[in-house]
Tab-separated table of C-alpha atoms in Angstrom:
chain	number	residue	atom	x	y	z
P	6	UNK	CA	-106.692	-64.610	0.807
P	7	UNK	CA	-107.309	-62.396	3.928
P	8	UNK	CA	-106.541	-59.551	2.443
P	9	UNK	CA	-108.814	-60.298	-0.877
P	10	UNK	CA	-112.090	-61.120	0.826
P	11	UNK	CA	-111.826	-59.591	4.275
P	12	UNK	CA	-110.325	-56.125	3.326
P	13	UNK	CA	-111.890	-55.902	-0.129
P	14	UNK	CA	-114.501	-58.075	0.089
P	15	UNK	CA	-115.509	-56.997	3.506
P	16	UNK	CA	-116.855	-60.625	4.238
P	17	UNK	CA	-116.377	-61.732	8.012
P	18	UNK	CA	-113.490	-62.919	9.315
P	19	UNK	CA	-114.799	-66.115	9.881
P	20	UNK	CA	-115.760	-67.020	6.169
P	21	UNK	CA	-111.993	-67.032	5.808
P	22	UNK	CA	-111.193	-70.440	7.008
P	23	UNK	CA	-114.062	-73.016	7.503
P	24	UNK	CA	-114.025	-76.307	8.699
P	25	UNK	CA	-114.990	-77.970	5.442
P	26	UNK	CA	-112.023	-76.206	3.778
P	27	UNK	CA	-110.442	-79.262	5.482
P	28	UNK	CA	-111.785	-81.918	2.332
P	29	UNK	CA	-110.515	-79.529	-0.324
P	30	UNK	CA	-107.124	-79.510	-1.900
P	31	UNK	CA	-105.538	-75.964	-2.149
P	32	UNK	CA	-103.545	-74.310	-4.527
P	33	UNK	CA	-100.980	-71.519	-4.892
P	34	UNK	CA	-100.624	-69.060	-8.247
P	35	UNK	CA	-96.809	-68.221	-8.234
P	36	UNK	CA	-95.041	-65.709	-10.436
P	37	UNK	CA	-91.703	-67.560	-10.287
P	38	UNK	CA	-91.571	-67.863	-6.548
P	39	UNK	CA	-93.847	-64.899	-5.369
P	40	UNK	CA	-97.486	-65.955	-4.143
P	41	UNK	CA	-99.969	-64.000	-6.024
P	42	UNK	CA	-102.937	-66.237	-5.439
P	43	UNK	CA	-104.466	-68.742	-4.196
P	44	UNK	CA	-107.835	-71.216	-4.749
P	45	UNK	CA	-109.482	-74.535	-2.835
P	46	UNK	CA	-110.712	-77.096	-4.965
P	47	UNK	CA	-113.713	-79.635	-3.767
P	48	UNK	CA	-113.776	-82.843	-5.615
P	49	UNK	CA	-116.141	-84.599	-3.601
P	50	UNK	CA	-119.546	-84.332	-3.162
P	51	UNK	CA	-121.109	-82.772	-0.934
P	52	UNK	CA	-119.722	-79.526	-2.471
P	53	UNK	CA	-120.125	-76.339	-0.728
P	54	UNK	CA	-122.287	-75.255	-3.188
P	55	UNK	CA	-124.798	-77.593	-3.206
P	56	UNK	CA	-125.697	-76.231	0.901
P	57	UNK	CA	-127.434	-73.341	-1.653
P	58	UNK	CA	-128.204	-74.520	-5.229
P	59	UNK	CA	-128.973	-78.174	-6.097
P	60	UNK	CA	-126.259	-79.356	-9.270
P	61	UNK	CA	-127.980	-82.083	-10.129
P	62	UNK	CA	-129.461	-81.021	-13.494
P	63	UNK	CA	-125.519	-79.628	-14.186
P	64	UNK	CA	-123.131	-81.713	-13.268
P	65	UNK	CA	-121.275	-84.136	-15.139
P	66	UNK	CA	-119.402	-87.594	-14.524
P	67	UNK	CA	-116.960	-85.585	-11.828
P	68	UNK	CA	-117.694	-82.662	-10.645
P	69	UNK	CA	-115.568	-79.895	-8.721
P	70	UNK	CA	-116.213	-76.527	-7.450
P	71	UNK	CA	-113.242	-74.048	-7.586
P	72	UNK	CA	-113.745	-72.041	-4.282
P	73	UNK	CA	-112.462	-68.457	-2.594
P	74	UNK	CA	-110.443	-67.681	-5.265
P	75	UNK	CA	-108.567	-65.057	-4.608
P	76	UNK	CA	-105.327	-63.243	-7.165
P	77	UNK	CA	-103.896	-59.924	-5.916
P	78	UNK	CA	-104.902	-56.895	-7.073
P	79	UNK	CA	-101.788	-55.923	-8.876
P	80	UNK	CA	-101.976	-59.284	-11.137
P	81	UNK	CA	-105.650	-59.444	-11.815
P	82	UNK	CA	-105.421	-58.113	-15.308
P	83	UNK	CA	-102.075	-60.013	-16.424
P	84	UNK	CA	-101.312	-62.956	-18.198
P	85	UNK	CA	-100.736	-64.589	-14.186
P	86	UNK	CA	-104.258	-64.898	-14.034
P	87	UNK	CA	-105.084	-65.933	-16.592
P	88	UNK	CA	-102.689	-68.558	-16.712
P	89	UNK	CA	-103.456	-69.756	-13.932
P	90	UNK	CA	-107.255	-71.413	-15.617
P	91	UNK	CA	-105.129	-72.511	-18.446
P	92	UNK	CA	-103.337	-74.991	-15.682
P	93	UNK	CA	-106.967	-75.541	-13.629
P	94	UNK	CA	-108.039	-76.636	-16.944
P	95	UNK	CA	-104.884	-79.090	-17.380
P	96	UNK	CA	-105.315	-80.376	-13.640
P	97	UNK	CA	-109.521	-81.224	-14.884
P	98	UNK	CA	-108.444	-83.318	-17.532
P	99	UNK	CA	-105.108	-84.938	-15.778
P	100	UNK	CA	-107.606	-85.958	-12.929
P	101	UNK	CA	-110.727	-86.834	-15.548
P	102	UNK	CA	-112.689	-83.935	-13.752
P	103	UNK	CA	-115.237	-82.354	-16.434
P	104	UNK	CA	-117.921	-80.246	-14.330
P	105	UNK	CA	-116.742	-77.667	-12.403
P	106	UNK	CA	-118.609	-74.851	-10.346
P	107	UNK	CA	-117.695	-71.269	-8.806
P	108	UNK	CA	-119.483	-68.408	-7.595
P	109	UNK	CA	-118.956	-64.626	-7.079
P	110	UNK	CA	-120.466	-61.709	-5.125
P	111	UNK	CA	-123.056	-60.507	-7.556
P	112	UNK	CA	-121.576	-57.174	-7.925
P	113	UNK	CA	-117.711	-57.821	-9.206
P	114	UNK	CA	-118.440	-58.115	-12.662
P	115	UNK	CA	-115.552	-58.839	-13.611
P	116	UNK	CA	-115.131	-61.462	-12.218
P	117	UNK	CA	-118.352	-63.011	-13.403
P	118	UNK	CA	-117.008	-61.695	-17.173
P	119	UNK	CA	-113.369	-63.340	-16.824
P	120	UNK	CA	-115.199	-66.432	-15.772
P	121	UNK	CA	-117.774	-66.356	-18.872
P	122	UNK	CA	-114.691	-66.013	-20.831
P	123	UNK	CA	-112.929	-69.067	-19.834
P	124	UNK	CA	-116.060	-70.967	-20.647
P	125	UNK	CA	-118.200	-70.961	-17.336
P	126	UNK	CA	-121.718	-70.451	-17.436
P	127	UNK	CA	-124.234	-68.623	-14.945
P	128	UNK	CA	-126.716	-70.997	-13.675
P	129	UNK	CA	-128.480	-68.801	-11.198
P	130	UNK	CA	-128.173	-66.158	-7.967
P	131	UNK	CA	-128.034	-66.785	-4.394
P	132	UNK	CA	-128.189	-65.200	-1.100
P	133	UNK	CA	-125.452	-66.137	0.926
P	134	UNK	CA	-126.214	-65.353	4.979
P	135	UNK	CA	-122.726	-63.635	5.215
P	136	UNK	CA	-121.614	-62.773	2.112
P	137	UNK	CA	-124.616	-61.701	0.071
P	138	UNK	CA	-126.059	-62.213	-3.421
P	139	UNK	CA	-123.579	-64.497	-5.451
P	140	UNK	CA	-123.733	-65.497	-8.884
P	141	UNK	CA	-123.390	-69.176	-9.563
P	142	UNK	CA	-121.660	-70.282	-12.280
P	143	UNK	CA	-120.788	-73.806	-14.310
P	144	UNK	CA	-118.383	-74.943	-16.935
P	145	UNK	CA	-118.058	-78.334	-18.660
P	146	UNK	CA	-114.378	-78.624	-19.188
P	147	UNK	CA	-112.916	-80.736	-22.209
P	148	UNK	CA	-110.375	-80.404	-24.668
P	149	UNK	CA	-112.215	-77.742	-26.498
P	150	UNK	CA	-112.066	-75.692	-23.637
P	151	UNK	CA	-108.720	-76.067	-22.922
P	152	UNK	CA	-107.815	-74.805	-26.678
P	153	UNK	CA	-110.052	-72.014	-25.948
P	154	UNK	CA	-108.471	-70.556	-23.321
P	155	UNK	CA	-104.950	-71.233	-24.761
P	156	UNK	CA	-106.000	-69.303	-28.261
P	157	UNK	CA	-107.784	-66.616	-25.738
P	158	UNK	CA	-103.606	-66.378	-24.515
P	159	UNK	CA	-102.059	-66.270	-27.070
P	160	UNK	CA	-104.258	-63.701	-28.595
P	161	UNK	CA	-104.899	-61.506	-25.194
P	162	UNK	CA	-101.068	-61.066	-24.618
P	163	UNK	CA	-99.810	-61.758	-28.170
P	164	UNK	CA	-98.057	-65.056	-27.724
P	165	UNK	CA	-97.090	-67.653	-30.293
């Protein structure tokens, strides 16, 4: 994670760890037993978000903001990542989660694309004191989505 947003990112070294990273659950990406990622999820409300952008007109019955997600450079365009919102999508729905929310600086586009293509949308632009402008994004997750991304797969890397 350090080396994603404090060497690439350039954010401060203190954006790295916060003390409301405490209330989230985190999560490893493996590639059989090699880290190559790694995201916080926030379940309950107040999300970190909402400090910026109010949700209220977006969320849904449970909502969840995926947060400082960060893959390694050398996986970012493999099937690793993603994969790895195939199974965020799976943990929504095993934990009746449907709204979730993420951001991104403003300027990595692709993330902001990979993110449209799972199913999120952008809801609006920030300015974050440390970090700078951010794109916000949503996605309502459901079954549909879920098939989505797993035709999106199948067809990306040619998997039946």
């Amino acid at each position: 994670r350090r080396d994603i947003f404090v060497k690439e990112d350039k954010y401060p070294e203190s954006e790295v760890w916060q003390p409301y990273d405490e209330r989230a659950r985190h999560f490893f990406i493996l590639e059989g037993e090699k880290k190559i990622g790694v995201f916080s999820l926030f379940t309950q409300r107040p999300l970190p978000i909402e400090k910026y952008i109010d949700i209220d007109r977006y969320k849904g019955k449970h909502n969840a903001e995926i947060y400082k997600l960060a893959i390694a450079k050398s996986y970012r365009n493999t099937p690793a990542l993603f994969f790895s919102f195939v199974r965020i999508t799976e943990y929504f729905s095993d934990h009746d989660l449907d709204t979730a929310f993420i951001h991104s600086i403003k300027d990595k586009k692709k993330n902001i694309t990979l993110y449209k293509k799972v199913g999120f949308k952008t809801i609006g632009e920030i300015e974050h004191p440390n970090k700078g402008p951010l794109t916000v994004l949503y996605c309502n997750f459901n079954i549909l989505t879920l098939d989505k991304l797993i035709a999106q797969y199948q067809k990306k890397y040619k998997i039946t």
